[in-house]
PDB file of C-alpha atoms and ligand atoms in Angstrom:
ATOM      1  CA  MET A   1      45.891  -0.746 -44.427  1.00 91.00           C
ATOM      2  CA  LYS A   2      47.633  -0.857 -47.801  1.00 97.00           C
ATOM      3  CA  CYS A   3      46.350  -0.505 -51.357  1.00 98.00           C
ATOM      4  CA  GLN A   4      46.289  -3.916 -52.914  1.00 96.00           C
ATOM      5  CA  VAL A   5      47.513  -2.508 -56.221  1.00 97.00           C
ATOM      6  CA  CYS A   6      50.367  -0.132 -55.303  1.00 98.00           C
ATOM      7  CA  ARG A   7      50.964  -0.941 -51.575  1.00 97.00           C
ATOM      8  CA  GLY A   8      50.562   2.809 -50.798  1.00 97.00           C
ATOM      9  CA  PRO A   9      48.301   3.949 -47.924  1.00 97.00           C
ATOM     10  CA  ALA A  10      44.708   2.801 -48.540  1.00 97.00           C
ATOM     11  CA  VAL A  11      41.681   5.076 -48.035  1.00 97.00           C
ATOM     12  CA  ILE A  12      38.880   2.510 -48.384  1.00 97.00           C
ATOM     13  CA  ASP A  13      38.228  -1.180 -47.859  1.00 95.00           C
ATOM     14  CA  VAL A  14      35.900  -3.016 -50.228  1.00 94.00           C
ATOM     15  CA  ARG A  15      34.844  -6.091 -48.293  1.00 90.00           C
ATOM     16  CA  ARG A  16      33.046  -7.618 -51.253  1.00 87.00           C
ATOM     17  CA  HIS A  17      36.391  -7.781 -53.066  1.00 88.00           C
ATOM     18  CA  ASN A  18      38.239  -8.461 -49.808  1.00 91.00           C
ATOM     19  CA  ALA A  19      40.658  -5.648 -50.679  1.00 95.00           C
ATOM     20  CA  ASN A  20      41.788  -2.103 -49.769  1.00 97.00           C
ATOM     21  CA  PHE A  21      42.569   0.683 -52.209  1.00 98.00           C
ATOM     22  CA  CYS A  22      44.263   4.100 -52.363  1.00 98.00           C
ATOM     23  CA  ALA A  23      42.249   6.972 -53.890  1.00 98.00           C
ATOM     24  CA  GLU A  24      43.720   6.548 -57.365  1.00 98.00           C
ATOM     25  CA  HIS A  25      43.196   2.807 -57.559  1.00 98.00           C
ATOM     26  CA  PHE A  26      39.751   2.949 -55.974  1.00 98.00           C
ATOM     27  CA  CYS A  27      38.597   5.421 -58.641  1.00 98.00           C
ATOM     28  CA  LYS A  28      40.127   3.130 -61.269  1.00 98.00           C
ATOM     29  CA  LEU A  29      38.210   0.180 -59.782  1.00 97.00           C
ATOM     30  CA  VAL A  30      34.923   2.131 -60.028  1.00 98.00           C
ATOM     31  CA  ARG A  31      35.677   3.101 -63.626  1.00 98.00           C
ATOM     32  CA  ASP A  32      36.646  -0.464 -64.531  1.00 98.00           C
ATOM     33  CA  GLN A  33      33.494  -1.912 -62.938  1.00 97.00           C
ATOM     34  CA  THR A  34      31.355   0.598 -64.867  1.00 98.00           C
ATOM     35  CA  ALA A  35      33.107  -0.270 -68.134  1.00 98.00           C
ATOM     36  CA  LYS A  36      32.714  -3.977 -67.363  1.00 98.00           C
ATOM     37  CA  ALA A  37      28.950  -3.647 -66.776  1.00 98.00           C
ATOM     38  CA  ILE A  38      28.588  -1.679 -70.023  1.00 98.00           C
ATOM     39  CA  GLU A  39      30.513  -4.309 -71.972  1.00 97.00           C
ATOM     40  CA  GLU A  40      29.032  -7.386 -70.304  1.00 96.00           C
ATOM     41  CA  HIS A  41      25.447  -6.280 -70.969  1.00 96.00           C
ATOM     42  CA  GLU A  42      26.172  -4.502 -74.282  1.00 97.00           C
ATOM     43  CA  MET A  43      24.720  -1.273 -72.903  1.00 98.00           C
ATOM     44  CA  LEU A  44      26.633   1.190 -75.082  1.00 98.00           C
ATOM     45  CA  ALA A  45      28.879   1.172 -78.127  1.00 96.00           C
ATOM     46  CA  PRO A  46      31.989   3.379 -78.351  1.00 92.00           C
ATOM     47  CA  GLY A  47      31.068   6.953 -79.231  1.00 88.00           C
ATOM     48  CA  ASP A  48      27.389   6.582 -78.310  1.00 94.00           C
ATOM     49  CA  ARG A  49      25.535   9.763 -77.352  1.00 97.00           C
ATOM     50  CA  VAL A  50      24.028   9.224 -73.922  1.00 98.00           C
ATOM     51  CA  LEU A  51      21.445  11.230 -72.011  1.00 98.00           C
ATOM     52  CA  VAL A  52      22.104  10.873 -68.270  1.00 98.00           C
ATOM     53  CA  ALA A  53      19.129  11.288 -65.934  1.00 98.00           C
ATOM     54  CA  VAL A  54      20.624  13.494 -63.202  1.00 98.00           C
ATOM     55  CA  SER A  55      18.922  14.173 -59.869  1.00 97.00           C
ATOM     56  CA  GLY A  56      21.750  15.862 -57.941  1.00 97.00           C
ATOM     57  CA  GLY A  57      22.334  12.745 -55.813  1.00 97.00           C
ATOM     58  CA  LYS A  58      25.609  10.797 -55.652  1.00 98.00           C
ATOM     59  CA  ASP A  59      24.739   8.044 -58.113  1.00 98.00           C
ATOM     60  CA  SER A  60      23.589  10.146 -61.040  1.00 98.00           C
ATOM     61  CA  LEU A  61      26.377  12.738 -60.745  1.00 98.00           C
ATOM     62  CA  ALA A  62      29.001   9.992 -60.406  1.00 98.00           C
ATOM     63  CA  LEU A  63      27.506   8.228 -63.439  1.00 98.00           C
ATOM     64  CA  TRP A  64      27.710  11.414 -65.492  1.00 98.00           C
ATOM     65  CA  ASP A  65      31.343  11.881 -64.429  1.00 98.00           C
ATOM     66  CA  LEU A  66      32.177   8.231 -65.227  1.00 98.00           C
ATOM     67  CA  LEU A  67      30.557   8.179 -68.678  1.00 98.00           C
ATOM     68  CA  ASP A  68      32.377  11.397 -69.550  1.00 97.00           C
ATOM     69  CA  GLU A  69      35.672   9.888 -68.305  1.00 96.00           C
ATOM     70  CA  LEU A  70      35.024   6.721 -70.310  1.00 97.00           C
ATOM     71  CA  GLY A  71      34.773   8.805 -73.487  1.00 95.00           C
ATOM     72  CA  TYR A  72      31.048   8.816 -74.178  1.00 97.00           C
ATOM     73  CA  GLU A  73      29.299  11.969 -75.313  1.00 97.00           C
ATOM     74  CA  ALA A  74      27.229  12.264 -72.150  1.00 98.00           C
ATOM     75  CA  ASP A  75      24.768  15.124 -71.652  1.00 98.00           C
ATOM     76  CA  GLY A  76      22.583  15.510 -68.551  1.00 98.00           C
ATOM     77  CA  LEU A  77      18.847  15.960 -68.179  1.00 98.00           C
ATOM     78  CA  TYR A  78      17.456  17.348 -64.946  1.00 98.00           C
ATOM     79  CA  LEU A  79      13.741  17.234 -64.264  1.00 98.00           C
ATOM     80  CA  GLY A  80      12.344  19.882 -61.876  1.00 98.00           C
ATOM     81  CA  LEU A  81       9.741  17.878 -59.941  1.00 97.00           C
ATOM     82  CA  GLY A  82       8.433  20.758 -57.818  1.00 95.00           C
ATOM     83  CA  ILE A  83       9.101  18.954 -54.543  1.00 94.00           C
ATOM     84  CA  GLY A  84       9.674  22.071 -52.400  1.00 92.00           C
ATOM     85  CA  GLY A  85      13.147  22.974 -51.181  1.00 93.00           C
ATOM     86  CA  TYR A  86      14.444  19.515 -52.067  1.00 95.00           C
ATOM     87  CA  SER A  87      13.949  20.265 -55.774  1.00 96.00           C
ATOM     88  CA  ASP A  88      15.557  23.719 -55.440  1.00 96.00           C
ATOM     89  CA  ARG A  89      18.636  22.255 -53.773  1.00 97.00           C
ATOM     90  CA  SER A  90      18.982  19.271 -56.103  1.00 97.00           C
ATOM     91  CA  GLY A  91      18.669  21.506 -59.198  1.00 98.00           C
ATOM     92  CA  ALA A  92      21.380  23.804 -57.831  1.00 98.00           C
ATOM     93  CA  ALA A  93      23.739  20.837 -57.242  1.00 98.00           C
ATOM     94  CA  VAL A  94      23.252  19.576 -60.807  1.00 98.00           C
ATOM     95  CA  ARG A  95      23.792  23.016 -62.365  1.00 98.00           C
ATOM     96  CA  ALA A  96      26.942  23.634 -60.310  1.00 98.00           C
ATOM     97  CA  PHE A  97      28.383  20.251 -61.362  1.00 98.00           C
ATOM     98  CA  ALA A  98      27.623  20.814 -65.062  1.00 98.00           C
ATOM     99  CA  THR A  99      29.166  24.299 -65.005  1.00 98.00           C
ATOM    100  CA  ARG A 100      32.305  23.153 -63.195  1.00 97.00           C
ATOM    101  CA  ARG A 101      32.851  20.290 -65.634  1.00 97.00           C
ATOM    102  CA  GLY A 102      31.773  22.173 -68.765  1.00 97.00           C
ATOM    103  CA  LEU A 103      29.102  19.539 -69.496  1.00 98.00           C
ATOM    104  CA  THR A 104      25.831  20.101 -71.376  1.00 98.00           C
ATOM    105  CA  LEU A 105      22.757  20.098 -69.151  1.00 98.00           C
ATOM    106  CA  HIS A 106      19.166  20.064 -70.395  1.00 98.00           C
ATOM    107  CA  GLU A 107      16.352  20.932 -68.015  1.00 98.00           C
ATOM    108  CA  VAL A 108      12.619  20.294 -67.989  1.00 98.00           C
ATOM    109  CA  ASP A 109      10.492  21.818 -65.248  1.00 98.00           C
ATOM    110  CA  LEU A 110       7.166  20.099 -64.593  1.00 97.00           C
ATOM    111  CA  ARG A 111       5.475  23.267 -63.304  1.00 96.00           C
ATOM    112  CA  ALA A 112       6.867  25.710 -65.907  1.00 96.00           C
ATOM    113  CA  ASP A 113       6.746  23.387 -68.912  1.00 97.00           C
ATOM    114  CA  HIS A 114       3.766  21.138 -68.191  1.00 97.00           C
ATOM    115  CA  GLY A 115       1.682  23.049 -65.618  1.00 96.00           C
ATOM    116  CA  TYR A 116       1.908  20.676 -62.644  1.00 96.00           C
ATOM    117  CA  ASP A 117       4.252  19.346 -59.978  1.00 96.00           C
ATOM    118  CA  VAL A 118       4.608  15.928 -58.324  1.00 95.00           C
ATOM    119  CA  PRO A 119       2.735  16.720 -55.058  1.00 93.00           C
ATOM    120  CA  THR A 120      -0.223  18.159 -57.014  1.00 94.00           C
ATOM    121  CA  ALA A 121      -0.321  15.298 -59.508  1.00 95.00           C
ATOM    122  CA  ALA A 122      -0.238  12.769 -56.675  1.00 93.00           C
ATOM    123  CA  ALA A 123      -3.083  14.461 -54.792  1.00 91.00           C
ATOM    124  CA  VAL A 124      -5.295  14.974 -57.838  1.00 92.00           C
ATOM    125  CA  THR A 125      -4.880  11.508 -59.318  1.00 91.00           C
ATOM    126  CA  ARG A 126      -4.738   9.685 -55.961  1.00 90.00           C
ATOM    127  CA  ARG A 127      -1.550   7.985 -57.071  1.00 88.00           C
ATOM    128  CA  SER A 128       1.381   7.732 -54.687  1.00 89.00           C
ATOM    129  CA  PRO A 129       3.878  10.581 -55.250  1.00 91.00           C
ATOM    130  CA  CYS A 130       6.470   8.085 -56.510  1.00 91.00           C
ATOM    131  CA  SER A 131       4.032   6.639 -59.015  1.00 93.00           C
ATOM    132  CA  ALA A 132       3.129  10.079 -60.449  1.00 95.00           C
ATOM    133  CA  CYS A 133       6.812  11.006 -60.393  1.00 96.00           C
ATOM    134  CA  GLY A 134       7.979   7.772 -62.056  1.00 95.00           C
ATOM    135  CA  LEU A 135       5.408   8.071 -64.833  1.00 96.00           C
ATOM    136  CA  SER A 136       6.500  11.694 -65.515  1.00 97.00           C
ATOM    137  CA  LYS A 137      10.188  10.788 -65.483  1.00 97.00           C
ATOM    138  CA  ARG A 138       9.800   7.830 -67.850  1.00 96.00           C
ATOM    139  CA  HIS A 139       7.777   9.795 -70.362  1.00 97.00           C
ATOM    140  CA  LEU A 140       9.883  12.967 -70.319  1.00 98.00           C
ATOM    141  CA  PHE A 141      13.258  11.196 -70.377  1.00 98.00           C
ATOM    142  CA  ASP A 142      12.118   9.046 -73.300  1.00 97.00           C
ATOM    143  CA  ARG A 143      10.827  12.066 -75.162  1.00 97.00           C
ATOM    144  CA  ALA A 144      13.985  14.140 -74.574  1.00 98.00           C
ATOM    145  CA  ALA A 145      16.225  11.269 -75.680  1.00 98.00           C
ATOM    146  CA  LEU A 146      14.290  10.646 -78.902  1.00 97.00           C
ATOM    147  CA  GLU A 147      13.975  14.333 -79.766  1.00 97.00           C
ATOM    148  CA  GLY A 148      17.651  14.933 -79.021  1.00 97.00           C
ATOM    149  CA  GLY A 149      18.800  11.969 -81.107  1.00 97.00           C
ATOM    150  CA  TYR A 150      20.491  10.197 -78.171  1.00 98.00           C
ATOM    151  CA  ASP A 151      21.398   6.515 -78.424  1.00 97.00           C
ATOM    152  CA  ALA A 152      20.388   5.721 -74.843  1.00 98.00           C
ATOM    153  CA  VAL A 153      19.114   7.043 -71.518  1.00 98.00           C
ATOM    154  CA  ALA A 154      21.388   6.140 -68.583  1.00 98.00           C
ATOM    155  CA  THR A 155      20.227   6.082 -64.966  1.00 98.00           C
ATOM    156  CA  GLY A 156      22.254   5.826 -61.758  1.00 98.00           C
ATOM    157  CA  HIS A 157      20.624   2.722 -60.263  1.00 97.00           C
ATOM    158  CA  ASN A 158      23.345   0.922 -58.310  1.00 98.00           C
ATOM    159  CA  LEU A 159      23.729  -2.620 -57.001  1.00 98.00           C
ATOM    160  CA  ASP A 160      21.942  -1.791 -53.728  1.00 97.00           C
ATOM    161  CA  ASP A 161      18.954  -0.370 -55.620  1.00 96.00           C
ATOM    162  CA  GLU A 162      18.687  -3.296 -58.004  1.00 97.00           C
ATOM    163  CA  ALA A 163      19.157  -5.931 -55.295  1.00 98.00           C
ATOM    164  CA  ALA A 164      16.446  -4.261 -53.169  1.00 97.00           C
ATOM    165  CA  VAL A 165      13.982  -4.171 -56.080  1.00 96.00           C
ATOM    166  CA  LEU A 166      14.803  -7.799 -56.893  1.00 97.00           C
ATOM    167  CA  PHE A 167      14.295  -8.754 -53.246  1.00 97.00           C
ATOM    168  CA  GLY A 168      10.865  -7.066 -53.185  1.00 96.00           C
ATOM    169  CA  ASN A 169       9.792  -8.609 -56.486  1.00 96.00           C
ATOM    170  CA  THR A 170      10.932 -12.049 -55.344  1.00 97.00           C
ATOM    171  CA  LEU A 171       9.241 -11.817 -51.947  1.00 96.00           C
ATOM    172  CA  ARG A 172       5.929 -11.363 -53.731  1.00 94.00           C
ATOM    173  CA  TRP A 173       6.829 -13.387 -56.839  1.00 96.00           C
ATOM    174  CA  GLN A 174       5.929 -10.497 -59.096  1.00 95.00           C
ATOM    175  CA  THR A 175       6.928 -12.396 -62.199  1.00 95.00           C
ATOM    176  CA  GLU A 176       5.895  -9.604 -64.579  1.00 94.00           C
ATOM    177  CA  TYR A 177       8.450  -7.304 -62.942  1.00 93.00           C
ATOM    178  CA  LEU A 178      11.052 -10.041 -62.605  1.00 95.00           C
ATOM    179  CA  ALA A 179      10.864 -10.611 -66.358  1.00 93.00           C
ATOM    180  CA  ARG A 180      11.742  -6.982 -67.030  1.00 91.00           C
ATOM    181  CA  GLN A 181      14.401  -6.427 -64.384  1.00 94.00           C
ATOM    182  CA  HIS A 182      17.385  -6.222 -66.686  1.00 95.00           C
ATOM    183  CA  PRO A 183      20.163  -3.592 -66.653  1.00 97.00           C
ATOM    184  CA  VAL A 184      19.528  -2.812 -70.311  1.00 97.00           C
ATOM    185  CA  LEU A 185      16.187  -2.466 -72.059  1.00 95.00           C
ATOM    186  CA  PRO A 186      16.606  -2.348 -75.843  1.00 95.00           C
ATOM    187  CA  ALA A 187      15.123   0.466 -77.903  1.00 95.00           C
ATOM    188  CA  ARG A 188      11.801  -0.181 -79.590  1.00 92.00           C
ATOM    189  CA  PRO A 189       9.613   2.105 -81.720  1.00 90.00           C
ATOM    190  CA  GLY A 190       8.888   5.248 -79.688  1.00 90.00           C
ATOM    191  CA  PHE A 191      11.194   4.300 -76.805  1.00 94.00           C
ATOM    192  CA  PRO A 192      14.965   4.757 -76.470  1.00 96.00           C
ATOM    193  CA  ARG A 193      17.404   2.151 -75.097  1.00 98.00           C
ATOM    194  CA  LYS A 194      17.699   2.333 -71.287  1.00 98.00           C
ATOM    195  CA  VAL A 195      20.839   1.377 -69.409  1.00 98.00           C
ATOM    196  CA  LYS A 196      22.020   1.118 -65.794  1.00 98.00           C
ATOM    197  CA  PRO A 197      25.839   1.159 -65.877  1.00 98.00           C
ATOM    198  CA  LEU A 198      26.311   1.209 -62.062  1.00 98.00           C
ATOM    199  CA  VAL A 199      24.842  -2.230 -61.335  1.00 98.00           C
ATOM    200  CA  ARG A 200      28.221  -3.643 -60.301  1.00 97.00           C
ATOM    201  CA  LEU A 201      28.775  -0.912 -57.667  1.00 97.00           C
ATOM    202  CA  GLY A 202      27.255  -0.411 -54.229  1.00 96.00           C
ATOM    203  CA  GLU A 203      25.949   2.701 -52.507  1.00 95.00           C
ATOM    204  CA  ARG A 204      28.970   3.059 -50.242  1.00 96.00           C
ATOM    205  CA  GLU A 205      31.309   2.853 -53.216  1.00 97.00           C
ATOM    206  CA  MET A 206      29.403   5.556 -55.083  1.00 98.00           C
ATOM    207  CA  ALA A 207      29.495   7.905 -52.078  1.00 98.00           C
ATOM    208  CA  ALA A 208      33.243   7.308 -51.653  1.00 98.00           C
ATOM    209  CA  TYR A 209      33.825   7.881 -55.370  1.00 98.00           C
ATOM    210  CA  CYS A 210      32.051  11.272 -55.183  1.00 98.00           C
ATOM    211  CA  VAL A 211      34.102  12.344 -52.163  1.00 98.00           C
ATOM    212  CA  LEU A 212      37.387  11.297 -53.783  1.00 98.00           C
ATOM    213  CA  ARG A 213      36.511  12.976 -57.104  1.00 98.00           C
ATOM    214  CA  GLY A 214      35.311  16.187 -55.418  1.00 97.00           C
ATOM    215  CA  ILE A 215      31.725  15.792 -56.648  1.00 98.00           C
ATOM    216  CA  ASP A 216      29.341  17.912 -54.535  1.00 97.00           C
ATOM    217  CA  TYR A 217      26.110  15.942 -54.439  1.00 98.00           C
ATOM    218  CA  ILE A 218      23.058  16.493 -52.283  1.00 97.00           C
ATOM    219  CA  VAL A 219      22.956  14.090 -49.394  1.00 95.00           C
ATOM    220  CA  GLU A 220      19.322  14.697 -48.460  1.00 93.00           C
ATOM    221  CA  GLU A 221      16.836  12.200 -49.821  1.00 89.00           C
ATOM    222  CA  CYS A 222      13.575  13.151 -51.491  1.00 92.00           C
ATOM    223  CA  PRO A 223      11.047  13.762 -48.654  1.00 90.00           C
ATOM    224  CA  MET A 224       8.487  11.695 -50.554  1.00 88.00           C
ATOM    225  CA  ALA A 225      10.689   8.585 -50.271  1.00 82.00           C
ATOM    226  CA  GLU A 226       9.898   8.296 -46.554  1.00 72.00           C
ATOM    227  CA  GLY A 227       8.179   4.998 -45.858  1.00 67.00           C
ATOM    228  CA  ASN A 228       9.141   3.648 -49.283  1.00 75.00           C
ATOM    229  CA  LYS A 229       9.236  -0.133 -48.933  1.00 77.00           C
ATOM    230  CA  HIS A 230      12.506  -0.410 -50.839  1.00 84.00           C
ATOM    231  CA  LEU A 231      14.241   1.288 -47.925  1.00 85.00           C
ATOM    232  CA  GLY A 232      13.174  -1.620 -45.715  1.00 91.00           C
ATOM    233  CA  TYR A 233      14.462  -4.142 -48.249  1.00 95.00           C
ATOM    234  CA  LYS A 234      17.777  -2.272 -48.398  1.00 95.00           C
ATOM    235  CA  GLU A 235      18.132  -2.452 -44.620  1.00 95.00           C
ATOM    236  CA  ALA A 236      17.371  -6.180 -44.613  1.00 96.00           C
ATOM    237  CA  LEU A 237      19.949  -6.802 -47.348  1.00 97.00           C
ATOM    238  CA  ASN A 238      22.525  -4.645 -45.549  1.00 96.00           C
ATOM    239  CA  GLU A 239      22.245  -6.908 -42.522  1.00 97.00           C
ATOM    240  CA  ILE A 240      22.766  -9.985 -44.648  1.00 97.00           C
ATOM    241  CA  GLU A 241      25.692  -8.317 -46.446  1.00 96.00           C
ATOM    242  CA  ALA A 242      27.362  -7.386 -43.123  1.00 95.00           C
ATOM    243  CA  ARG A 243      27.367 -11.035 -42.078  1.00 96.00           C
ATOM    244  CA  SER A 244      28.200 -12.389 -45.473  1.00 95.00           C
ATOM    245  CA  PRO A 245      29.983  -9.887 -47.756  1.00 93.00           C
ATOM    246  CA  GLY A 246      29.248 -10.439 -51.426  1.00 94.00           C
ATOM    247  CA  SER A 247      25.670 -11.654 -50.881  1.00 97.00           C
ATOM    248  CA  LYS A 248      24.051  -8.740 -52.711  1.00 96.00           C
ATOM    249  CA  GLN A 249      26.278  -9.152 -55.734  1.00 96.00           C
ATOM    250  CA  ALA A 250      25.691 -12.923 -55.768  1.00 97.00           C
ATOM    251  CA  PHE A 251      21.918 -12.456 -55.439  1.00 98.00           C
ATOM    252  CA  TYR A 252      21.623  -9.921 -58.255  1.00 98.00           C
ATOM    253  CA  ALA A 253      24.289 -11.285 -60.628  1.00 96.00           C
ATOM    254  CA  GLY A 254      22.985 -14.837 -60.125  1.00 97.00           C
ATOM    255  CA  PHE A 255      19.486 -13.693 -61.024  1.00 98.00           C
ATOM    256  CA  LEU A 256      20.726 -12.163 -64.282  1.00 97.00           C
ATOM    257  CA  ALA A 257      22.874 -15.155 -65.153  1.00 96.00           C
ATOM    258  CA  ARG A 258      20.556 -17.984 -64.190  1.00 96.00           C
ATOM    259  CA  ALA A 259      16.994 -16.841 -63.572  1.00 95.00           C
ATOM    260  CA  VAL A 260      15.751 -13.758 -65.444  1.00 95.00           C
ATOM    261  CA  ASP A 261      15.200 -15.626 -68.731  1.00 93.00           C
ATOM    262  CA  ARG A 262      12.924 -18.125 -66.984  1.00 94.00           C
ATOM    263  CA  PHE A 263      10.379 -15.354 -66.436  1.00 93.00           C
ATOM    264  CA  ALA A 264      10.291 -14.226 -70.077  1.00 88.00           C
ATOM    265  CA  ASP A 265       6.792 -15.642 -70.569  1.00 89.00           C
ATOM    266  CA  ALA A 266       5.498 -13.404 -67.769  1.00 86.00           C
ATOM    267  CA  ALA A 267       6.579 -10.162 -69.506  1.00 79.00           C
ATOM    268  CA  PRO A 268       3.593  -7.969 -70.346  1.00 72.00           C
ATOM    269  CA  ASP A 269       2.885  -7.598 -74.050  1.00 60.00           C
ATOM    270  CA  HIS A 270       3.850  -3.938 -74.146  1.00 51.00           C
ATOM    271  CA  ALA A 271       7.357  -4.866 -72.914  1.00 56.00           C
ATOM    272  CA  GLU A 272       7.937  -6.403 -76.312  1.00 57.00           C
ATOM    273  CA  GLY A 273       6.559  -3.434 -78.196  1.00 59.00           C
ATOM    274  CA  GLY A 274       2.966  -4.636 -78.328  1.00 66.00           C
ATOM    275  CA  GLU A 275       1.531  -1.112 -78.254  1.00 74.00           C
ATOM    276  CA  THR A 276      -0.803  -1.029 -81.206  1.00 79.00           C
ATOM    277  CA  ALA A 277      -2.031   2.569 -81.071  1.00 90.00           C
ATOM    278  CA  SER A 278      -0.531   6.076 -80.857  1.00 93.00           C
ATOM    279  CA  CYS A 279      -1.491   8.529 -78.114  1.00 95.00           C
ATOM    280  CA  ASP A 280      -4.077  10.917 -79.517  1.00 95.00           C
ATOM    281  CA  ARG A 281      -2.342  13.832 -77.752  1.00 95.00           C
ATOM    282  CA  CYS A 282       1.416  13.298 -77.951  1.00 94.00           C
ATOM    283  CA  GLY A 283       1.771  10.457 -80.447  1.00 93.00           C
ATOM    284  CA  VAL A 284       3.756   8.001 -78.287  1.00 93.00           C
ATOM    285  CA  PRO A 285       2.966   4.324 -78.804  1.00 91.00           C
ATOM    286  CA  THR A 286       0.274   3.259 -76.353  1.00 91.00           C
ATOM    287  CA  THR A 287      -2.196   0.448 -75.889  1.00 86.00           C
ATOM    288  CA  SER A 288      -5.207   2.656 -76.697  1.00 82.00           C
ATOM    289  CA  GLY A 289      -6.500   6.252 -76.730  1.00 92.00           C
ATOM    290  CA  THR A 290      -4.583   8.720 -74.587  1.00 95.00           C
ATOM    291  CA  CYS A 291      -1.292   7.683 -72.950  1.00 94.00           C
ATOM    292  CA  ALA A 292      -0.964   7.604 -69.157  1.00 94.00           C
ATOM    293  CA  PHE A 293       1.266  10.708 -69.115  1.00 96.00           C
ATOM    294  CA  CYS A 294      -1.172  12.834 -71.121  1.00 96.00           C
ATOM    295  CA  ARG A 295      -4.018  11.662 -68.865  1.00 95.00           C
ATOM    296  CA  LEU A 296      -1.987  12.691 -65.831  1.00 95.00           C
ATOM    297  CA  VAL A 297      -1.252  16.142 -67.325  1.00 96.00           C
ATOM    298  CA  GLU A 298      -4.899  16.595 -68.241  1.00 94.00           C
ATOM    299  CA  ARG A 299      -6.009  16.052 -64.662  1.00 94.00           C
ATOM    300  CA  ALA A 300      -3.151  17.744 -62.803  1.00 95.00           C
ATOM    301  CA  ALA A 301      -2.349  20.766 -64.948  1.00 94.00           C
ATOM    302  CA  GLY A 302      -5.604  22.593 -64.285  1.00 83.00           C
ATOM    303  CA  ALA A 303      -5.641  21.808 -60.562  1.00 90.00           C
ATOM    304  CA  GLN A 304      -4.930  24.162 -57.703  1.00 89.00           C
ATOM    305  CA  PRO A 305      -1.322  23.438 -56.564  1.00 89.00           C
ATOM    306  CA  VAL A 306      -1.293  21.502 -53.286  1.00 86.00           C
ATOM    307  CA  ALA A 307       1.140  21.937 -50.427  1.00 77.00           C
ATOM    308  CA  LEU A 308       3.886  19.379 -50.024  1.00 69.00           C
ATOM    309  CA  THR A 309       2.384  16.614 -47.925  1.00 62.00           C
ATOM    310  CA  ARG A 310       2.860  12.940 -47.405  1.00 57.00           C
ATOM    311  CA  LYS A 311      -0.072  10.912 -46.109  1.00 53.00           C
ATOM    312  CA  GLY A 312      -1.877  14.153 -45.365  1.00 47.00           C
ATOM    313  CA  ARG A 313       0.886  15.550 -43.166  1.00 51.00           C
ATOM    314  CA  PRO A 314       2.864  18.650 -44.216  1.00 52.00           C
ATOM    315  CA  ILE A 315       6.540  18.161 -44.998  1.00 58.00           C
ATOM    316  CA  ASP A 316       9.069  20.858 -44.090  1.00 50.00           C
ATOM    317  CA  ALA A 317      10.386  22.350 -47.303  1.00 49.00           C
TER     318      ALA A 317
HETATM  319  S1  Q46 B   1      12.077  11.610 -56.575  1.00 74.86           S
HETATM  320 FE1  Q46 B   1      10.125  10.914 -57.277  1.00 74.86          FE
HETATM  321 FE2  Q46 B   1      11.976   9.429 -56.102  1.00 74.86          FE
HETATM  322 FE3  Q46 B   1      10.869  11.457 -54.740  1.00 74.86          FE
HETATM  323  S2  Q46 B   1       8.780  11.285 -55.534  1.00 74.86           S
HETATM  324 FE4  Q46 B   1       9.460   9.203 -55.262  1.00 74.86          FE
HETATM  325  S3  Q46 B   1      10.236   8.688 -57.270  1.00 74.86           S
HETATM  326  S4  Q46 B   1      11.252   9.399 -53.969  1.00 74.86           S
HETATM  327  S5  Q46 B   1      13.698   8.371 -56.896  1.00 74.86           S
HETATM  328 ZN1   ZN B   2      47.018   2.249 -55.043  1.00 74.86          ZN
HETATM  329 ZN1   ZN B   3       0.457  11.078 -74.705  1.00 74.86          ZN
END
């Protein structure tokens, strides 16, 4: 197996590109694909200050490394979700990476800074853990980016993630979500620009990149993700990809090129900045009264912390 660029010994095959690469040229491929996604979708301008949402997993740490390598002023933000030992270990991985690379890391801890954690919020509000978690992340990342004067928030969603979400939204023809599934969401009053620079790269490529770059990420998944329907969609797409390499890329890229605009009419009003009021607690633009985040805090912050459970069963921390 030889590198298709330098003919030296290859360390990885990328079936989608029908090619093998040595470590140096594979890392260059990943960097080039990231730069291409950024340029193609006008995600960032040279010199932009970017806040990277880092979880300690492979995608977000690789993204931080890549944006730094590509010359952006990229700082990290880690959110302590209070999900037992998983949160302790993911926080430690992020801190170790930032220290080793001399990068600036900001941290927000849900329990210390806002008086609740994800398991408690989920139990008290009867939302799924991922729904309470997602709402907290969106609000706190937006707030940190605006307060810190960042040009954009970057997240590590990769091609596998985006194709799985697209698959799920298409299966149920959730046109409202289809209309908003774009790798860049422009800034609007009260909300920063949001970008996903890894949409041209798959999960396997991100894991290989971390290994080759010596990035120590946490392999364990969040225990609350168990049973998440996106995992099933990923498996289904992996089977299709194994038989027909390039299918995921064609599915997702084809959607962006030829279909997403057709759903524009289905976008909810607030996607276009139709919020007409300001939250009476925190001031963010909202449709009326108190924003969803402040309502969540109000209910969860005073509650007795609950043990880490999923569907009523305890999870080993
Ligand atoms: S961290 Fe949060 Fe994920 Fe865990 S609770 Fe769900 S959304 S699975 S990316
Ligand atoms: Zn090579
Ligand atoms: Zn609010």
